[in-house]
CSV table of C-alpha atoms in Angstrom, one decimal:
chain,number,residue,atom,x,y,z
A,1,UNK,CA,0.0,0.0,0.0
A,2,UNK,CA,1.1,3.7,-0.3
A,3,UNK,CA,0.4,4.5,3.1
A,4,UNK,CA,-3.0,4.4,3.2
A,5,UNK,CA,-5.4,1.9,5.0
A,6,UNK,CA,-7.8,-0.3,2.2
A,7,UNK,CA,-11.9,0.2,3.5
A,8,UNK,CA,-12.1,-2.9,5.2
A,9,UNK,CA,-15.8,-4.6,5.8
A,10,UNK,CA,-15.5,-7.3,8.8
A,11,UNK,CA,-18.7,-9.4,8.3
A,12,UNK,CA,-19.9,-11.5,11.1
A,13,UNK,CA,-22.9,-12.3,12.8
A,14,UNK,CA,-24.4,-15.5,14.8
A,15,UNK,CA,-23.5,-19.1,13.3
A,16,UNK,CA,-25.7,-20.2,10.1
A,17,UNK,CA,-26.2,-16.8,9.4
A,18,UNK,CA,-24.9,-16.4,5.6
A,19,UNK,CA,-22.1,-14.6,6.5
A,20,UNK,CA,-20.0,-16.4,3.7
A,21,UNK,CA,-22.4,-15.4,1.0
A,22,UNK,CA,-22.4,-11.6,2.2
A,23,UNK,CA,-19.2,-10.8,2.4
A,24,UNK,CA,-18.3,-12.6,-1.1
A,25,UNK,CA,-21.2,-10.7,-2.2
A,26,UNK,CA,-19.8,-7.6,-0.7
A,27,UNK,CA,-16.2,-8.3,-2.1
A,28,UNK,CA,-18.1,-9.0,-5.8
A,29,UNK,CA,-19.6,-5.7,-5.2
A,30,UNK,CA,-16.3,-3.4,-4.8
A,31,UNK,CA,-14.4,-5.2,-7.3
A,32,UNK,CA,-17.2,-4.9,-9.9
A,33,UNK,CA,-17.1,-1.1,-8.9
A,34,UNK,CA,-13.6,-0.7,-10.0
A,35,UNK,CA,-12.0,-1.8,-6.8
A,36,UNK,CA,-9.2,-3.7,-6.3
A,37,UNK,CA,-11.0,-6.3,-3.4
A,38,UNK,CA,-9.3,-9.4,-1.4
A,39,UNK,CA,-12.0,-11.5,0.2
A,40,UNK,CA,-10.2,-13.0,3.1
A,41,UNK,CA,-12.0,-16.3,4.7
A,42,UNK,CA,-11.5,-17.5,8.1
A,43,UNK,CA,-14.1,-20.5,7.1
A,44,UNK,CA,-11.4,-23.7,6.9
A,45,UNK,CA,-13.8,-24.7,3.9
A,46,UNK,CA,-13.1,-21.2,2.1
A,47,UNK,CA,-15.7,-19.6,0.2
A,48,UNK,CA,-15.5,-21.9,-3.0
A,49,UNK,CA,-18.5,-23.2,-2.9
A,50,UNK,CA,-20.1,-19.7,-2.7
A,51,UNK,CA,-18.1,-18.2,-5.6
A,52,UNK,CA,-18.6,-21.3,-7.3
A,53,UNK,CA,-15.0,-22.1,-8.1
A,54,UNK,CA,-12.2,-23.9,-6.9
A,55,UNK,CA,-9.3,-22.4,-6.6
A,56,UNK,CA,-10.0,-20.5,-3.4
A,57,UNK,CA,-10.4,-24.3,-1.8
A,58,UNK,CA,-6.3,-25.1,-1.9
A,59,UNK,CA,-4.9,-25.1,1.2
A,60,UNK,CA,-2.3,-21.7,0.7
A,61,UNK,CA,-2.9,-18.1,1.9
A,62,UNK,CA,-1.6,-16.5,-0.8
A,63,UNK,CA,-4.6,-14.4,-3.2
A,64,UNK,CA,-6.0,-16.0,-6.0
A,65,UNK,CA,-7.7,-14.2,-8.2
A,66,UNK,CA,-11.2,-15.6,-9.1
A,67,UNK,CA,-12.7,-12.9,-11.7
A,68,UNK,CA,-11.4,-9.3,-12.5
A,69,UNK,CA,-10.6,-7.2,-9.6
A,70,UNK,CA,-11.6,-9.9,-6.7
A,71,UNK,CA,-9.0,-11.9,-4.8
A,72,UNK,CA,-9.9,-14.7,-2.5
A,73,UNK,CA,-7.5,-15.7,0.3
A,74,UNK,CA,-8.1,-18.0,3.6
A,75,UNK,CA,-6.9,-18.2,6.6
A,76,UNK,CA,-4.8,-22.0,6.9
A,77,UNK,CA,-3.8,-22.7,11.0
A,78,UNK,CA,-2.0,-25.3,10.5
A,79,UNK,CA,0.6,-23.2,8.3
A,80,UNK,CA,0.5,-20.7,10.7
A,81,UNK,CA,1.3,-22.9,13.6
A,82,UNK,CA,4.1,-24.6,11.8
A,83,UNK,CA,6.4,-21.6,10.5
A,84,UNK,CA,5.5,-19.6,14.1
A,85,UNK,CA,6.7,-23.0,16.0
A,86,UNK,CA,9.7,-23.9,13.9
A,87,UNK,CA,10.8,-20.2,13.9
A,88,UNK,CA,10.6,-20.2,17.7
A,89,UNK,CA,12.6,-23.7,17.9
A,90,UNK,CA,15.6,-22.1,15.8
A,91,UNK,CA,15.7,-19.0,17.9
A,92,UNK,CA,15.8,-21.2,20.7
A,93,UNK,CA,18.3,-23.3,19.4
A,94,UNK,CA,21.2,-22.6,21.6
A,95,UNK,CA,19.0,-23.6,24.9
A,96,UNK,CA,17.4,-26.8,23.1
A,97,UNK,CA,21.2,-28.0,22.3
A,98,UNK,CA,21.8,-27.2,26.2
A,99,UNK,CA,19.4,-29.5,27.5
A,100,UNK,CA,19.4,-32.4,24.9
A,101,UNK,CA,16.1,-31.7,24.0
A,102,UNK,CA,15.5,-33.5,20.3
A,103,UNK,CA,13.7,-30.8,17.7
A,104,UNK,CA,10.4,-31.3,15.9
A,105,UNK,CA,9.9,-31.6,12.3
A,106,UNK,CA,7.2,-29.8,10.3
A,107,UNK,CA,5.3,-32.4,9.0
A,108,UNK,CA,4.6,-33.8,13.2
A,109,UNK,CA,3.2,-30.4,13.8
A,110,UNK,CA,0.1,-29.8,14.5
A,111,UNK,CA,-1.8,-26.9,15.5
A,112,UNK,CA,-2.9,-26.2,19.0
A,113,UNK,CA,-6.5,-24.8,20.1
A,114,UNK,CA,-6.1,-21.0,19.6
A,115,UNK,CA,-3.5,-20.9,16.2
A,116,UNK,CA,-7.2,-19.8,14.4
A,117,UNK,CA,-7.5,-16.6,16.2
A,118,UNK,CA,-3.4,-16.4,16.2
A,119,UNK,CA,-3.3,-17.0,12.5
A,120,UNK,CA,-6.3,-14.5,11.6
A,121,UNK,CA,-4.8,-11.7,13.3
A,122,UNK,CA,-1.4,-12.4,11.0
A,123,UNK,CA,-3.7,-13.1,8.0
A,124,UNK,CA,-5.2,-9.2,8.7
A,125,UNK,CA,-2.0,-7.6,9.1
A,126,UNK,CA,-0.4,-9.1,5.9
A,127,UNK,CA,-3.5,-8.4,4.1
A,128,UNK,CA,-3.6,-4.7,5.6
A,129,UNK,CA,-0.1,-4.0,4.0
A,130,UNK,CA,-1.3,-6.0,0.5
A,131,UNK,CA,-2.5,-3.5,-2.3
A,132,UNK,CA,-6.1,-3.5,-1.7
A,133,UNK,CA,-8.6,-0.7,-2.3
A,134,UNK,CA,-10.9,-3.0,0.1
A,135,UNK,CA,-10.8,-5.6,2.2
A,136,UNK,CA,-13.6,-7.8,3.0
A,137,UNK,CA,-13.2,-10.5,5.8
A,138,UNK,CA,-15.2,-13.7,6.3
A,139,UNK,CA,-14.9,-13.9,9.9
A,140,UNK,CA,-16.0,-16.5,12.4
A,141,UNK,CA,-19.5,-16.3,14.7
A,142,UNK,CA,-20.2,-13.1,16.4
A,143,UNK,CA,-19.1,-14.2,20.0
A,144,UNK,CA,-15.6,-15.6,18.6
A,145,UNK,CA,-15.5,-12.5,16.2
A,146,UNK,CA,-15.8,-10.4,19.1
A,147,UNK,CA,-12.9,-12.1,21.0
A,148,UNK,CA,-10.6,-12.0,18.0
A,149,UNK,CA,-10.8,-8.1,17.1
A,150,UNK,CA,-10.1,-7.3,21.0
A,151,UNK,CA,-7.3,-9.7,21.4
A,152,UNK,CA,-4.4,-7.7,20.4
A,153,UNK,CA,-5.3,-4.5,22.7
A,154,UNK,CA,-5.4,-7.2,25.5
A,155,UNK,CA,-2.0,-9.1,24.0
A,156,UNK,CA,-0.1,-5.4,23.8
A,157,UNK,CA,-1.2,-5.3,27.2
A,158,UNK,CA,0.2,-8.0,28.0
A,159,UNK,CA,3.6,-7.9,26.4
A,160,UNK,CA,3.9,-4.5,27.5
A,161,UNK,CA,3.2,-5.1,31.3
A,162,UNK,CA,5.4,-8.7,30.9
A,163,UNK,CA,8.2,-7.2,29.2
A,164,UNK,CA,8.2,-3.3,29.3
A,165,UNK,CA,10.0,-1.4,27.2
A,166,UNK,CA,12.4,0.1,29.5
A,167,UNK,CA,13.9,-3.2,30.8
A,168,UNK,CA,15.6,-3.8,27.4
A,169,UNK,CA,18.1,-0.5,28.2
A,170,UNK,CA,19.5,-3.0,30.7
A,171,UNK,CA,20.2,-5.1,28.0
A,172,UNK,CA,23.9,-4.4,27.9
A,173,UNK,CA,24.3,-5.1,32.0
A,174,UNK,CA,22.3,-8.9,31.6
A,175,UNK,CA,25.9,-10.6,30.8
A,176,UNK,CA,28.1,-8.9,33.6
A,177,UNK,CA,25.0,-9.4,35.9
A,178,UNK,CA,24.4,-13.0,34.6
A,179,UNK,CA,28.2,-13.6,35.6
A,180,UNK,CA,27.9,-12.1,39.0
A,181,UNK,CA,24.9,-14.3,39.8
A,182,UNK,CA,25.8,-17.4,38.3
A,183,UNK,CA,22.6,-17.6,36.3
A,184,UNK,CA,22.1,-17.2,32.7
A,185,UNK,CA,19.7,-13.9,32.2
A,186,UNK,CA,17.0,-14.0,29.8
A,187,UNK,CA,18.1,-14.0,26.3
A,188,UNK,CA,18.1,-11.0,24.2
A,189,UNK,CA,15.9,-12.1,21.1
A,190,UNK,CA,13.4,-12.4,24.0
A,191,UNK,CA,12.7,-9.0,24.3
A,192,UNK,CA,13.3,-9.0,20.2
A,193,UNK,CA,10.6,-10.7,19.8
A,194,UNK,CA,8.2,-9.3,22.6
A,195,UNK,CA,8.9,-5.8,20.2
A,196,UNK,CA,8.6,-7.5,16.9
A,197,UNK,CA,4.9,-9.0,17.9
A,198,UNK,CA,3.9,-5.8,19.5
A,199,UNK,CA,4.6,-4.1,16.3
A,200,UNK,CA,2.5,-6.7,14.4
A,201,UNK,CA,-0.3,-6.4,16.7
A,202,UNK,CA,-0.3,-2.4,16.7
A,203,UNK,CA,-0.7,-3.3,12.8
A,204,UNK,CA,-3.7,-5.2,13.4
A,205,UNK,CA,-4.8,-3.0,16.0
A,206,UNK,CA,-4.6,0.3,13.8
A,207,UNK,CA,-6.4,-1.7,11.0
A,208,UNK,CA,-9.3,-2.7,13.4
A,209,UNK,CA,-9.7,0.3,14.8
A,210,UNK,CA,-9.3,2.8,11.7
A,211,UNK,CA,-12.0,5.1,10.7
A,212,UNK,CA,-12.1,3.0,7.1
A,213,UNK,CA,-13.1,-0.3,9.3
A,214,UNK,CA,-16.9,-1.3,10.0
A,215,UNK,CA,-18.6,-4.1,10.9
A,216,UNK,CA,-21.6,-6.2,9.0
A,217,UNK,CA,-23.4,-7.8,11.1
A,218,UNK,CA,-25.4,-11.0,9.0
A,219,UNK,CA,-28.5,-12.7,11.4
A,220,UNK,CA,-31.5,-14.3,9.9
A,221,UNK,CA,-34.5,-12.9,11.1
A,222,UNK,CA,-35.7,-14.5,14.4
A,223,UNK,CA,-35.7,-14.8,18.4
A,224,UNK,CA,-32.2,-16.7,18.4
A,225,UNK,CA,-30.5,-14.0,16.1
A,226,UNK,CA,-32.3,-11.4,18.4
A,227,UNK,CA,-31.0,-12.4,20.8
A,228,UNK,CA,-27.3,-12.7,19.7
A,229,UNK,CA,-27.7,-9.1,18.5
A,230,UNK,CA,-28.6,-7.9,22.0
A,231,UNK,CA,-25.8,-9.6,23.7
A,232,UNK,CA,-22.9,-8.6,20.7
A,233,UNK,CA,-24.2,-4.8,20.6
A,234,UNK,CA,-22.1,-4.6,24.5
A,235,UNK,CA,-19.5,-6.2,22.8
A,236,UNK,CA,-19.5,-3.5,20.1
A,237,UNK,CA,-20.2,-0.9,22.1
A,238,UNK,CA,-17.5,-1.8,24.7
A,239,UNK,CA,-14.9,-2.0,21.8
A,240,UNK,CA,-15.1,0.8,19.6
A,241,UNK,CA,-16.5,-1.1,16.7
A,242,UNK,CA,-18.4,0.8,14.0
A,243,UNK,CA,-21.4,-1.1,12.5
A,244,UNK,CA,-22.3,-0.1,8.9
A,245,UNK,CA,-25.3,-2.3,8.1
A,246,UNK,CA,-27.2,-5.1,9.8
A,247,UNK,CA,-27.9,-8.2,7.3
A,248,UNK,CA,-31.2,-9.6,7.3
A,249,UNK,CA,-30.2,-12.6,5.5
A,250,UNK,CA,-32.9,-15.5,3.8
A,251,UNK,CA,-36.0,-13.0,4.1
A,252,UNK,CA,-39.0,-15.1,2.9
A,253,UNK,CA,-41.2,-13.2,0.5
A,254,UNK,CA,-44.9,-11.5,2.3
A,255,UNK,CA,-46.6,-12.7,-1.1
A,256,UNK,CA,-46.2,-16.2,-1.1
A,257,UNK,CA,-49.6,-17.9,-1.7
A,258,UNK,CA,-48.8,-20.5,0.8
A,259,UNK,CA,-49.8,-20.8,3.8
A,260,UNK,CA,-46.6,-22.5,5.6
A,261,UNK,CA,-44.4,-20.1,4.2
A,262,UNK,CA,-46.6,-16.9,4.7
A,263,UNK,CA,-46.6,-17.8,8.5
A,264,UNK,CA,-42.8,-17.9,8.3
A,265,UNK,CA,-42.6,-14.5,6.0
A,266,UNK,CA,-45.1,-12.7,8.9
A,267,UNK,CA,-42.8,-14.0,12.2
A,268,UNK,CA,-39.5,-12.6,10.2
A,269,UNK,CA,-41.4,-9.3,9.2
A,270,UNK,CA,-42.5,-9.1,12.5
A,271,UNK,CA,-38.7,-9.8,14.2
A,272,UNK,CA,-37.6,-7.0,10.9
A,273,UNK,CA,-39.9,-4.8,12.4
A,274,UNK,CA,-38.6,-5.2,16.0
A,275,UNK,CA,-35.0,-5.0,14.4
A,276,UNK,CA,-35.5,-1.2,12.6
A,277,UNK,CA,-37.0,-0.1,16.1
A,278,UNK,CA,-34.1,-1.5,17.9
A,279,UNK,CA,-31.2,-0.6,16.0
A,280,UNK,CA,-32.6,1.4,12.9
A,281,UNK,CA,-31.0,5.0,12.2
A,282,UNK,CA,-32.0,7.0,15.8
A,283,UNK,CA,-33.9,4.3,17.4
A,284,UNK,CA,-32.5,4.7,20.9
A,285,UNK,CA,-30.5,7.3,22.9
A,286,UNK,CA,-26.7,7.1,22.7
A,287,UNK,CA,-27.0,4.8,19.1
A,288,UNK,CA,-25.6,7.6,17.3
A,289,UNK,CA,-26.5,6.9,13.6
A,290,UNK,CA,-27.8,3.3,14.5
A,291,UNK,CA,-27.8,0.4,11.7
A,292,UNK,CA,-29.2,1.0,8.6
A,293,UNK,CA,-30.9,-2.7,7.8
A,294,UNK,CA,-29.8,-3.8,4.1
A,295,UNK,CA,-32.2,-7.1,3.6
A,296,UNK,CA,-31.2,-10.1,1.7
A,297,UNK,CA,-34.1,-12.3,-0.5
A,298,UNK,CA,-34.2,-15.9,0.1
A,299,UNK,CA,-33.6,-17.0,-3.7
A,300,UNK,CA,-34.9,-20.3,-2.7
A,301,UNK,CA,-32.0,-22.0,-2.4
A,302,UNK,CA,-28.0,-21.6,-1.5
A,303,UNK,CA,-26.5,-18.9,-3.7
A,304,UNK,CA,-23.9,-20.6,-6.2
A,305,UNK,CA,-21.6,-19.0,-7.8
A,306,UNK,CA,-20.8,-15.2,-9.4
A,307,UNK,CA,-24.2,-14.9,-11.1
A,308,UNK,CA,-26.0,-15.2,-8.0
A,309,UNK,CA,-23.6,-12.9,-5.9
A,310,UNK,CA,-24.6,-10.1,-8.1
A,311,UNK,CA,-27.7,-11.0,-7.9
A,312,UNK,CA,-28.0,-10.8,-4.4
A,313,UNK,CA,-25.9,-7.5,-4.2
A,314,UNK,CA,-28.0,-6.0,-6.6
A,315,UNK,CA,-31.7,-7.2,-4.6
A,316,UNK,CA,-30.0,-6.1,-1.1
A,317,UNK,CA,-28.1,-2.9,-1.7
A,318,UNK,CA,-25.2,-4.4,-0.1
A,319,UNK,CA,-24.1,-0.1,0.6
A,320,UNK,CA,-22.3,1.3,1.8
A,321,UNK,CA,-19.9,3.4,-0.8
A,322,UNK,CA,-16.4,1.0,-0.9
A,323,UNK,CA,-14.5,4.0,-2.8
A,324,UNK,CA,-11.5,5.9,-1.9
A,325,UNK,CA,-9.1,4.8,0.9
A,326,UNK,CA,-8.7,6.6,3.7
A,327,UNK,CA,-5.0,7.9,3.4
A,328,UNK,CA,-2.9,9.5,7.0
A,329,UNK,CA,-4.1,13.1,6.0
A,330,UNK,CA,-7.6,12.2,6.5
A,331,UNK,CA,-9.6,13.9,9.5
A,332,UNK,CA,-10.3,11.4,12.1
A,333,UNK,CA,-13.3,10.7,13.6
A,334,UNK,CA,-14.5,12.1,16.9
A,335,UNK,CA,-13.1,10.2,20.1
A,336,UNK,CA,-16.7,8.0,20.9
A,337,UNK,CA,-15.4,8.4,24.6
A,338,UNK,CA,-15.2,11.6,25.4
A,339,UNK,CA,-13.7,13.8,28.9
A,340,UNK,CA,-16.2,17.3,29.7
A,341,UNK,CA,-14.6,19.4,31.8
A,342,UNK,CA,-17.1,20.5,34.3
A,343,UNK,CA,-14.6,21.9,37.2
A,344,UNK,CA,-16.2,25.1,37.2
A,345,UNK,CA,-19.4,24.1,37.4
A,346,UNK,CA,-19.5,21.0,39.5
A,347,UNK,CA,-16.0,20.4,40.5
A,348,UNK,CA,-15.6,17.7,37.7
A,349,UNK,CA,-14.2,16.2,34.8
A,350,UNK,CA,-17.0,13.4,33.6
A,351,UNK,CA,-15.8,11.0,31.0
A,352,UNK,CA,-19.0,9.8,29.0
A,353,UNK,CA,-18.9,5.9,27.2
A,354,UNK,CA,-22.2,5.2,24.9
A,355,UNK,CA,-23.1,1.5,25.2
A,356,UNK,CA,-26.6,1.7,23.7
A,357,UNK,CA,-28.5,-0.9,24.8
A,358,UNK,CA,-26.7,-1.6,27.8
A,359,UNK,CA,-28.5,-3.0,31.4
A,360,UNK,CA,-27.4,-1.2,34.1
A,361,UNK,CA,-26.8,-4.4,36.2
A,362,UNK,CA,-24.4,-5.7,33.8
A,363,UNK,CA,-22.3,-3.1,33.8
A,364,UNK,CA,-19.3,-3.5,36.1
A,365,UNK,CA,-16.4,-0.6,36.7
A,366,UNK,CA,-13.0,-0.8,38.5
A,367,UNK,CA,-10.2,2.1,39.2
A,368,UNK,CA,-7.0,-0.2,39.4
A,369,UNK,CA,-4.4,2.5,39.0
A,370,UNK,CA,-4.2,4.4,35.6
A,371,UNK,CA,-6.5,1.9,34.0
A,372,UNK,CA,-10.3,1.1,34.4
A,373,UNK,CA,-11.7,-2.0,34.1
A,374,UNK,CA,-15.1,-2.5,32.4
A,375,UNK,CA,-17.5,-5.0,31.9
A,376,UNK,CA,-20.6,-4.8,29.9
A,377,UNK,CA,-22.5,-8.5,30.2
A,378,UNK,CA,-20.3,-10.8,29.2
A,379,UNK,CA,-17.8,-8.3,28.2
A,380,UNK,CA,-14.7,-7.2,29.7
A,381,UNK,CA,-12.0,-4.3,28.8
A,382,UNK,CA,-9.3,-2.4,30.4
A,383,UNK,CA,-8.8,1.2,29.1
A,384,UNK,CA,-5.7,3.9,30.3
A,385,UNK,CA,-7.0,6.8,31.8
A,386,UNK,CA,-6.2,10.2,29.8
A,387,UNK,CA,-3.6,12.0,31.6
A,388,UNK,CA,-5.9,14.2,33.3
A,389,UNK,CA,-8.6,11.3,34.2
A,390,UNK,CA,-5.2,10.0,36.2
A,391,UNK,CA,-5.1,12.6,38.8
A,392,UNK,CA,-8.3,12.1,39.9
A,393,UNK,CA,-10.9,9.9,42.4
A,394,UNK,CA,-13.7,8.2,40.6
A,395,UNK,CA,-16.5,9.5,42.5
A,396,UNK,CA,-19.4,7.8,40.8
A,397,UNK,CA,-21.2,7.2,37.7
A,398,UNK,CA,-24.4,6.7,35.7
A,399,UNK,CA,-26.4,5.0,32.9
A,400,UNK,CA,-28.7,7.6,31.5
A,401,UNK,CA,-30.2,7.3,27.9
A,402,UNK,CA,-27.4,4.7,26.9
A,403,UNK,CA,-24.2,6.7,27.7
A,404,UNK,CA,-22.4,6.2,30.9
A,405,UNK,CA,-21.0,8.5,32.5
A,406,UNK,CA,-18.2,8.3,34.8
A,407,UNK,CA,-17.6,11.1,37.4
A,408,UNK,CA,-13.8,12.0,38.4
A,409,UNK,CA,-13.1,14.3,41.1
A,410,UNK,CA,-9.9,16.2,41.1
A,411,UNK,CA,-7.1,15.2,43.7
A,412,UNK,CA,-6.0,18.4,45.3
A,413,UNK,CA,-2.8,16.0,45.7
A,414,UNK,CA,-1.9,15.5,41.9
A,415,UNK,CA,-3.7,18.6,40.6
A,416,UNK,CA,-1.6,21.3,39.8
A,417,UNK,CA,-2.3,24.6,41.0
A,418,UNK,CA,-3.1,27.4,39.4
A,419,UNK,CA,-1.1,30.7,40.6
């Protein structure tokens, strides 16, 4: 890329949904608008069958372009698990030769229970430096979706509170001490490669959190999907995460001379109607713009291939406009989270957090030094204070029309004083 960030959709939504067929649909969309689009799949199936080809089925990572302008990559593991592993062993070499201990091949590697979110974090940050105009990602069920785009705030976190940043200017003292002690210090490529994975995960981070990122949320119209999308709008809420549409996916026509399937059209239009209420464009305090609803026709069967992609995109409007990139000189967005300064009036400083929809008995808050640690339900994320936030008590705080509000009083201890 030239410096710029691609507009990058992240489509997920509860399990079943259609999330496959959305986001190739969205990926056929951009590229048949002129964009250059890679459609990344977390699915270990890939999205063949959807685009009704192939070559996105082999088991690789790299693009492979399946019609003009739209590249199809997925997310493989087991690759990822090997080359992280081996590289590990090498760098480890010297200590392995120590102890005797007899190195692993390749081929009797196989991946442990979290290389998928591992590997799809790496998959995001090579495809973020690719040369895409937009990236579309197939990513896994809402809950696990939710896990993976906060994991690496919470990894920096932890790198950075394991292996801080200022213990490596002791780096050139860890032989003279290690021969004082008698004990071999940690090695340096340690903290080498606590720095190279933060750097990788503040690529991933920047990508996630970029004002050209949004989520699509895909549900099929009824009281389990309802339900999902009560629980995940915390989750989005608590995370930053921008929503651009909500997917109605496999809506049943109204018309349908049958009587089955007109009882199944009425309980989906009745769950649509509860939906546009609930999340439309201002349906609630503290929603901001809300989600517009973009529905998808049931064709009648599982879309197959390019002709029913655009098919689809063209009967569900798949918006929103996938055109230029947003490049370093663009004007951010607003901080969400915002600090009023209300000293003069009340004596405080009130940092206000929407989380539209949110109960307040599932919302949980902690001061734990220059951090705060919130829960929303099921949810759970510790944010640094701003610099001023850090020199004050947290003397209460509120729910009131979905924002909450968090009350700091000054310490007359850390304040400075005005002369």
């Amino acid at each position: 890329m030239t410096g710029k960030t691609p507009r990058t959709v992240l489509v997920t939504g509860p399990g079943g949904a259609g999330r496959t067929t959305v986001a190739a649909a969205t990926a056929l969309a951009a590229a048949r608008r002129g964009d250059r689009a890679l459609l990344l799949c977390a699915d270990p199936a890939g999205p063949g069958a959807v685009l009704g080809t192939a070559a996105t089925t082999a088991a690789g990572v790299e693009p492979a372009e399946v019609t003009p302008g739209l590249w199809v990559a997925r997310v493989d593991p087991a690759d990822y698990f090997r080359t992280e592993f081996l590289a590990l062993q090498e760098r480890a070499a010297a200590a392995l030769d120590m102890l005797g201990a007899r190195r692993l091949d390749g081929e009797e590697l196989t991946e442990l229970p979290g290389a998928e979110q591992f590997a799809l974090l790496q998959a995001l940050r090579r495809a973020a430096a690719g040369d895409w105009n937009v990236l579309v990602v197939d990513l896994p069920p809402l809950r696990e979706a939710l896990s993976v785009l906060a994991l690496p705030e919470r990894l920096r976190r932890i790198i950075g509170r394991l292996l801080p940043a200022e213990r490596q200017a002791a780096r050139a003292l860890r032989p003279m001490i290690a021969q004082l002690a008698g004990v071999p210090m940690p090695a340096g490529w340690l903290y080498g490669a606590a720095a190279r994975r933060d750097e990788e995960l503040a690529a991933v981070q920047a990508l996630i959190g970029s004002p050209s990122t949004t989520v699509r949320l895909v549900a099929e119209p009824g009281p389990a999907a309802a339900d999902a999308l009560r629980v995940a709008r915390d989750g989005l809420s608590l995370y930053g995460l921008r929503v651009d549409a909500l997917v109605p996916n496999k809506v049943l026509p109204t018309d349908s001379s049958d009587a089955w399937l007109a009882t199944l059209a009425a309980q989906q239009q009745k769950c649509l109607d509860g939906w546009s209420e609930e999340y439309g464009p201002g349906s609630a305090p503290g929603s901001g713009a809300g989600w517009p609803l973009r529905e998808v026709r049931h064709l009648g069967r599982d879309p197959r291939g390019l002709d029913d992609l655009a098919g689809l995109e063209a009967l569900a409007d798949l918006g929103p406009d996938l055109g230029p990139d947003t490049g370093p000189d663009t004007e951010p967005d607003p901080d969400p989270w915002w600090v009023e300064d209300r000293r003069e009036e009340d004596g405080l400083l009130v940092w206000s957090l929407p989380l539209p929809g949110a109960v307040k008995a599932d919302i949980g808050l902690v001061r734990r030094g220059d951090e705060l640690l919130l829960t929303v339900g099921p949810f759970h994320r510790i944010v640094p204070l701003a610099g001023a936030l850090r020199r004050c008590t947290v003397s209460g705080a509120a729910l009131t029309d979905g924002v909450l509000k968090v009350r700091f009083t000054p310490d007359p201890g850390l304040w400075p004083r005005t002369p």
